[in-house]
Tab-separated table of C-alpha atoms in Angstrom:
chain	number	residue	atom	x	y	z
A	1	MET	CA	78.890	98.179	78.835
A	2	ILE	CA	80.240	94.751	79.762
A	3	GLU	CA	77.514	92.193	80.330
A	4	LEU	CA	77.886	88.714	81.793
A	5	ILE	CA	74.934	86.426	81.073
A	6	ASN	CA	74.556	83.166	83.029
A	7	VAL	CA	78.338	82.683	83.200
A	8	SER	CA	79.347	79.486	84.983
A	9	LYS	CA	82.706	77.775	85.400
A	10	SER	CA	83.783	74.545	87.074
A	11	PHE	CA	87.128	72.914	87.721
A	12	GLY	CA	86.319	69.229	87.969
A	13	LYS	CA	83.465	68.874	90.424
A	14	ILE	CA	84.114	72.290	91.986
A	15	LYS	CA	81.773	75.042	90.759
A	16	VAL	CA	83.885	78.199	90.819
A	17	LEU	CA	81.312	80.541	89.245
A	18	LYS	CA	77.553	79.955	89.400
A	19	ASN	CA	75.273	81.669	86.877
A	20	ILE	CA	76.837	85.124	87.058
A	21	ASN	CA	74.526	87.791	85.634
A	22	LEU	CA	75.987	91.263	85.769
A	23	LYS	CA	76.030	94.544	83.865
A	24	ILE	CA	79.216	96.548	84.382
A	25	PRO	CA	79.022	100.305	83.656
A	26	GLU	CA	81.258	101.943	81.067
A	27	GLU	CA	84.046	104.413	81.798
A	28	ARG	CA	84.040	103.768	85.543
A	29	ILE	CA	85.952	101.649	88.042
A	30	THR	CA	84.110	98.477	88.946
A	31	VAL	CA	85.621	96.635	91.900
A	32	VAL	CA	84.888	92.957	92.552
A	33	LEU	CA	85.364	92.268	96.270
A	34	GLY	CA	85.440	88.835	97.822
A	35	PRO	CA	87.500	86.429	99.939
A	36	SER	CA	90.281	84.343	98.446
A	37	GLY	CA	89.071	81.364	96.422
A	38	THR	CA	85.702	82.851	95.575
A	39	GLY	CA	86.250	83.060	91.805
A	40	LYS	CA	87.377	86.671	91.312
A	41	THR	CA	90.429	85.916	89.168
A	42	THR	CA	88.538	83.271	87.170
A	43	LEU	CA	85.866	85.853	86.387
A	44	LEU	CA	88.504	88.293	85.095
A	45	ARG	CA	90.180	85.609	83.012
A	46	ILE	CA	86.856	84.707	81.395
A	47	ILE	CA	86.233	88.367	80.505
A	48	ALA	CA	89.779	88.581	79.097
A	49	GLY	CA	89.397	85.370	77.082
A	50	LEU	CA	92.145	83.542	78.974
A	51	GLU	CA	89.569	81.035	80.287
A	52	ARG	CA	86.437	79.668	78.635
A	53	SER	CA	83.264	79.514	80.687
A	54	HIS	CA	81.306	76.265	80.636
A	55	SER	CA	78.093	78.162	79.972
A	56	GLY	CA	76.883	81.696	79.422
A	57	LYS	CA	78.000	84.698	77.392
A	58	VAL	CA	80.399	87.623	77.685
A	59	VAL	CA	79.198	90.722	75.832
A	60	ILE	CA	81.402	93.829	75.384
A	61	ASN	CA	79.822	96.933	73.867
A	62	GLY	CA	76.952	94.902	72.477
A	63	LYS	CA	79.175	92.268	70.837
A	64	ASP	CA	79.229	88.642	71.959
A	65	VAL	CA	82.947	87.933	72.512
A	66	THR	CA	82.508	84.577	74.267
A	67	THR	CA	84.410	82.635	71.611
A	68	LEU	CA	86.844	85.368	70.560
A	69	PRO	CA	90.559	85.077	71.485
A	70	PRO	CA	92.002	87.674	73.908
A	71	TRP	CA	93.667	89.797	71.226
A	72	GLU	CA	90.343	90.409	69.462
A	73	ARG	CA	88.491	91.679	72.546
A	74	GLY	CA	90.154	95.063	73.035
A	75	VAL	CA	91.061	94.070	76.592
A	76	SER	CA	94.290	94.411	78.614
A	77	MET	CA	95.073	92.775	81.941
A	78	VAL	CA	97.448	93.639	84.792
A	79	PHE	CA	98.316	90.740	87.068
A	80	GLN	CA	99.223	90.430	90.736
A	81	ARG	CA	102.898	90.162	89.778
A	82	PRO	CA	104.283	92.576	87.174
A	83	GLY	CA	105.724	89.821	84.936
A	84	LEU	CA	108.238	92.061	83.195
A	85	PHE	CA	110.853	90.620	80.856
A	86	PRO	CA	114.122	90.869	82.853
A	87	HIS	CA	116.341	91.280	79.759
A	88	LEU	CA	114.310	94.242	78.415
A	89	SER	CA	114.414	97.837	79.636
A	90	ALA	CA	111.260	99.486	80.978
A	91	SER	CA	110.775	101.191	77.621
A	92	GLU	CA	111.144	97.893	75.757
A	93	ASN	CA	108.736	96.156	78.136
A	94	ILE	CA	106.102	98.815	77.517
A	95	ALA	CA	106.648	98.645	73.761
A	96	PHE	CA	106.521	94.840	73.582
A	97	PRO	CA	102.779	94.394	72.772
A	98	LEU	CA	102.938	97.074	70.057
A	99	GLU	CA	105.956	95.429	68.451
A	100	ALA	CA	104.220	92.045	68.631
A	101	LEU	CA	101.347	93.624	66.703
A	102	GLN	CA	103.896	95.050	64.205
A	103	PHE	CA	103.162	98.730	64.787
A	104	PRO	CA	105.475	101.177	62.954
A	105	LYS	CA	108.532	102.180	65.003
A	106	ASN	CA	107.576	105.866	65.092
A	107	GLU	CA	104.129	105.020	66.442
A	108	VAL	CA	105.636	102.654	69.029
A	109	ARG	CA	108.001	105.387	70.251
A	110	ARG	CA	105.201	107.962	70.391
A	111	ARG	CA	102.821	105.732	72.319
A	112	VAL	CA	105.492	104.662	74.809
A	113	GLU	CA	106.341	108.300	75.548
A	114	VAL	CA	102.665	109.244	75.969
A	115	VAL	CA	101.776	106.358	78.270
A	116	ALA	CA	104.995	106.750	80.304
A	117	LYS	CA	104.039	110.351	81.115
A	118	LEU	CA	100.493	109.261	81.897
A	119	VAL	CA	101.670	106.651	84.415
A	120	ARG	CA	104.528	108.932	85.572
A	121	VAL	CA	107.407	106.585	84.721
A	122	GLU	CA	109.151	108.612	81.998
A	123	HIS	CA	112.269	108.870	84.208
A	124	LEU	CA	112.479	105.053	84.453
A	125	LEU	CA	112.391	104.116	80.768
A	126	ASN	CA	116.081	103.212	80.479
A	127	LYS	CA	116.148	101.066	83.616
A	128	PHE	CA	115.822	97.290	83.773
A	129	PRO	CA	113.314	95.466	86.031
A	130	ASP	CA	115.933	94.484	88.632
A	131	GLU	CA	116.735	98.190	89.059
A	132	LEU	CA	113.105	99.044	89.871
A	133	SER	CA	111.133	98.828	93.112
A	134	GLY	CA	107.970	96.717	93.302
A	135	GLY	CA	105.791	99.792	92.866
A	136	GLU	CA	107.813	100.997	89.880
A	137	GLN	CA	107.601	97.568	88.251
A	138	GLN	CA	103.827	97.563	88.677
A	139	ARG	CA	103.602	101.013	87.067
A	140	ILE	CA	105.585	99.727	84.082
A	141	SER	CA	103.220	96.754	83.893
A	142	LEU	CA	100.277	99.164	83.938
A	143	ALA	CA	101.851	101.274	81.175
A	144	ARG	CA	102.364	98.121	79.081
A	145	ALA	CA	98.660	97.272	79.461
A	146	LEU	CA	97.554	100.782	78.494
A	147	VAL	CA	99.860	101.281	75.521
A	148	ILE	CA	97.578	99.301	73.176
A	149	GLN	CA	94.707	101.663	74.104
A	150	PRO	CA	92.282	98.971	75.303
A	151	LYS	CA	88.530	99.432	75.679
A	152	LEU	CA	88.703	97.617	78.994
A	153	LEU	CA	91.460	97.244	81.612
A	154	LEU	CA	91.328	94.275	83.990
A	155	LEU	CA	93.312	94.488	87.230
A	156	ASP	CA	93.906	91.253	89.149
A	157	GLU	CA	94.923	92.387	92.648
A	158	PRO	CA	97.889	94.373	91.276
A	159	LEU	CA	98.546	96.109	94.612
A	160	SER	CA	98.428	93.131	96.968
A	161	ASN	CA	102.203	92.507	97.039
A	162	LEU	CA	103.102	96.114	97.840
A	163	ASP	CA	103.598	97.722	101.242
A	164	LEU	CA	100.734	99.695	102.806
A	165	ARG	CA	101.877	103.212	101.948
A	166	LEU	CA	102.660	102.278	98.368
A	167	ARG	CA	99.302	100.525	97.979
A	168	GLU	CA	97.520	103.651	99.140
A	169	ASP	CA	99.543	105.880	96.821
A	170	LEU	CA	98.823	103.649	93.837
A	171	ARG	CA	95.093	103.540	94.627
A	172	VAL	CA	95.057	107.316	94.239
A	173	GLU	CA	97.069	106.992	91.031
A	174	LEU	CA	94.735	104.353	89.605
A	175	LYS	CA	91.698	106.546	90.202
A	176	ARG	CA	93.460	109.573	88.683
A	177	LEU	CA	94.525	107.475	85.721
A	178	GLN	CA	91.048	106.111	85.059
A	179	ARG	CA	89.565	109.610	85.136
A	180	LYS	CA	92.271	110.744	82.718
A	181	VAL	CA	91.967	107.964	80.126
A	182	GLY	CA	88.228	107.408	80.581
A	183	ILE	CA	88.252	103.653	79.876
A	184	THR	CA	86.480	100.995	81.914
A	185	PHE	CA	88.481	99.422	84.756
A	186	ILE	CA	87.515	96.157	86.463
A	187	HIS	CA	89.615	95.667	89.593
A	188	VAL	CA	89.454	92.614	91.858
A	189	THR	CA	90.577	92.574	95.478
A	190	HIS	CA	89.967	90.931	98.834
A	191	ASP	CA	90.816	94.207	100.633
A	192	GLN	CA	87.679	96.002	101.856
A	193	ASP	CA	89.403	99.390	102.227
A	194	GLU	CA	90.830	99.172	98.724
A	195	ALA	CA	87.440	98.240	97.290
A	196	LEU	CA	85.581	101.103	98.967
A	197	GLU	CA	88.257	103.641	98.077
A	198	LEU	CA	88.472	102.730	94.391
A	199	ALA	CA	84.983	101.636	93.396
A	200	ASP	CA	82.441	103.640	91.462
A	201	PHE	CA	80.468	100.399	91.202
A	202	LEU	CA	80.985	97.577	93.705
A	203	VAL	CA	80.312	93.869	93.200
A	204	ILE	CA	80.561	91.408	96.075
A	205	LEU	CA	81.384	87.837	95.099
A	206	PHE	CA	80.984	85.013	97.606
A	207	LYS	CA	81.531	81.315	96.834
A	208	GLY	CA	81.154	81.937	93.125
A	209	GLU	CA	77.946	83.970	93.337
A	210	VAL	CA	77.194	87.689	93.158
A	211	VAL	CA	75.611	88.441	96.539
A	212	ASP	CA	75.324	92.237	96.175
A	213	TYR	CA	76.196	94.994	93.711
A	214	GLY	CA	75.678	98.726	93.291
A	215	GLU	CA	76.874	101.974	94.826
A	216	PRO	CA	79.648	101.357	97.400
A	217	VAL	CA	78.097	103.563	100.119
A	218	ARG	CA	74.726	101.823	99.833
A	219	ILE	CA	76.317	98.391	100.007
A	220	TYR	CA	78.428	99.301	103.019
A	221	GLU	CA	75.560	100.911	104.934
A	222	SER	CA	72.841	98.419	103.953
A	223	PRO	CA	74.116	95.161	102.423
A	224	ARG	CA	71.259	93.171	100.926
A	225	THR	CA	72.480	89.737	101.991
A	226	TYR	CA	74.018	87.993	104.951
A	227	GLU	CA	76.980	86.962	102.766
A	228	ALA	CA	77.685	90.532	101.624
A	229	ALA	CA	77.650	91.729	105.225
A	230	SER	CA	80.086	88.977	106.221
A	231	VAL	CA	82.514	89.908	103.399
A	232	LEU	CA	82.405	93.523	104.613
A	233	GLY	CA	83.165	92.402	108.183
A	234	HIS	CA	79.982	93.839	109.717
A	235	ASN	CA	78.352	92.845	112.986
A	236	ILE	CA	75.714	90.221	112.126
A	237	ILE	CA	73.476	89.596	115.107
A	238	PRO	CA	70.391	87.339	115.420
A	239	LEU	CA	67.557	89.736	116.252
A	240	SER	CA	66.080	87.223	118.682
A	241	ASN	CA	69.040	88.127	120.913
A	242	LEU	CA	68.406	91.864	120.775
A	243	GLY	CA	64.744	92.570	121.322
A	244	PRO	CA	63.318	95.812	119.852
A	245	VAL	CA	66.410	97.722	118.752
A	246	GLY	CA	64.796	99.911	116.092
A	247	LEU	CA	66.917	98.727	113.177
A	248	SER	CA	65.978	100.214	109.813
A	249	PRO	CA	64.463	97.714	107.308
A	250	GLU	CA	67.588	98.072	105.126
A	251	SER	CA	69.676	96.754	108.016
A	252	ILE	CA	67.771	93.483	108.413
A	253	VAL	CA	68.423	90.314	106.405
A	254	VAL	CA	67.071	86.777	106.650
A	255	HIS	CA	69.537	83.925	106.282
A	256	LYS	CA	68.504	80.264	106.531
A	257	GLY	CA	65.316	81.188	108.358
A	258	VAL	CA	66.998	83.443	110.960
A	259	THR	CA	66.510	87.230	110.978
A	260	TYR	CA	69.727	89.177	111.497
A	261	GLY	CA	70.571	92.793	112.185
A	262	ILE	CA	73.483	94.224	110.171
A	263	ILE	CA	75.460	96.863	112.035
A	264	PRO	CA	78.720	98.474	110.779
A	265	GLU	CA	81.325	98.808	113.498
A	266	TYR	CA	81.177	102.615	113.514
A	267	HIS	CA	77.433	102.530	114.348
A	268	VAL	CA	78.284	101.049	117.740
A	269	SER	CA	79.091	103.238	120.756
A	270	VAL	CA	80.949	101.752	123.717
A	271	LYS	CA	80.606	103.208	127.237
A	272	SER	CA	82.703	102.215	130.220
A	273	SER	CA	81.060	100.758	133.317
A	274	GLU	CA	81.413	104.160	135.047
A	275	GLU	CA	79.342	105.806	132.298
A	276	CYS	CA	76.372	103.415	132.166
A	277	ARG	CA	74.111	101.201	134.205
A	278	ASP	CA	74.242	97.430	134.224
A	279	PRO	CA	77.131	96.780	131.793
A	280	GLN	CA	76.653	93.403	130.094
A	281	CYS	CA	79.437	93.181	127.483
A	282	ILE	CA	83.049	92.263	128.190
A	283	VAL	CA	85.970	93.640	126.190
A	284	ASN	CA	87.882	90.656	124.803
A	285	GLN	CA	90.458	92.581	122.783
A	286	VAL	CA	91.374	96.107	121.760
A	287	LEU	CA	93.170	96.439	118.424
A	288	ILE	CA	94.903	99.659	117.421
A	289	ARG	CA	94.304	100.854	113.883
A	290	ARG	CA	96.008	103.931	112.459
A	291	ASN	CA	93.339	106.423	113.518
A	292	TYR	CA	91.007	104.475	115.798
A	293	GLY	CA	90.749	101.504	118.107
A	294	LEU	CA	88.699	98.391	117.415
A	295	ALA	CA	87.069	96.791	120.444
A	296	ILE	CA	86.067	93.108	120.197
A	297	LEU	CA	83.189	92.615	122.623
A	298	ASP	CA	81.554	89.494	124.079
A	299	CYS	CA	77.910	90.248	124.840
A	300	GLY	CA	76.933	86.759	125.927
A	301	THR	CA	74.842	85.388	123.068
A	302	PHE	CA	76.721	87.298	120.371
A	303	LYS	CA	79.914	89.220	119.716
A	304	LEU	CA	80.392	92.793	118.468
A	305	ARG	CA	83.120	94.813	116.775
A	306	ALA	CA	83.062	98.501	117.659
A	307	ALA	CA	85.194	101.409	116.473
A	308	VAL	CA	86.496	103.380	119.438
A	309	ASN	CA	88.052	106.840	119.470
A	310	LEU	CA	91.739	106.552	120.378
A	311	ASN	CA	91.232	109.011	123.231
A	312	SER	CA	88.619	106.680	124.734
A	313	LEU	CA	90.850	103.631	124.867
A	314	VAL	CA	91.942	104.511	128.395
A	315	LYS	CA	88.378	103.700	129.551
A	316	VAL	CA	87.869	100.684	127.264
A	317	LYS	CA	90.384	98.096	128.428
A	318	GLU	CA	90.562	94.368	127.894
A	319	SER	CA	88.583	92.231	130.387
A	320	THR	CA	86.489	95.220	131.569
A	321	LYS	CA	82.681	95.413	131.386
A	322	VAL	CA	81.028	97.987	129.108
A	323	CYS	CA	77.647	99.058	127.723
A	324	VAL	CA	76.802	99.339	124.034
A	325	ASP	CA	74.499	101.689	122.103
A	326	PHE	CA	73.575	101.431	118.434
A	327	LEU	CA	73.974	105.034	117.298
A	328	LYS	CA	72.464	104.913	113.829
A	329	TYR	CA	68.878	104.360	114.773
A	330	SER	CA	66.211	106.443	116.466
A	331	LEU	CA	65.507	103.780	119.091
A	332	GLN	CA	68.751	102.977	120.866
A	333	HIS	CA	69.330	99.778	122.726
A	334	THR	CA	71.757	99.640	125.639
A	335	PHE	CA	73.408	96.515	127.024
């Protein structure tokens, strides 16, 4: 268990982290999701010992490590950029931390071979970084972090510089790898899809504060705060604009005295003007995703995002009027 107790950090007058209290489960993937500049990387660096918090404690497996240097914490970190030594082969890059710790040569060779097979880079060991693709370099960086057999692996947006297909492939690999080695991963990202796909335990960070945490499905379906819903990109609608729409209690939050309904985009059904009476929403934009369309709707006093089946896009065109139903709830409301 990793526990953060009242952890705060400021840079000058800017408070980057504000009294973070969090218990991170062992042997699972915890993902910290939040927009850029919200303190995700700073939080990782404090856990790793690369930054000192201004207040609070970091506890790993029951031991207060707040004042310990990085090499005494049993922690490894993979950064956004691989940071490989250009003059060393892949094998030498992986071996570097073991050699720095003066491990015997036979043990270094054994561990490099084991971790290379684990990360599936054994065929790349004799190559140099400039001979490797971005994805291959990141795998070597991951192998280098794992070779010291850490208790905890910290991942600072390691997939963000890769192309879409490679990011998706490496997400699958990361999850397979964590299940294989069984150590605790903490992964930070600003990518909602990446967070939901990887996380066993999800933490949402917003302006230096934890605004929700728990099971990913629960958070996505019923975020507890306005801020968490905004990070997830949900529809956030003042209920005074809706009337009695039958929203479940878990889908209602109060923010600065205003009651809002939280509605994921796939809970919204869009009907063309030919299929409904009195259409009141106008389609501003239709965006094509890989397996669905996303309609951006102007409903007068608020706006909506709605997932639309690709086959239905012929009926849902920009500048046309439509009706909307909220599908999730027993009492539907039509515009």
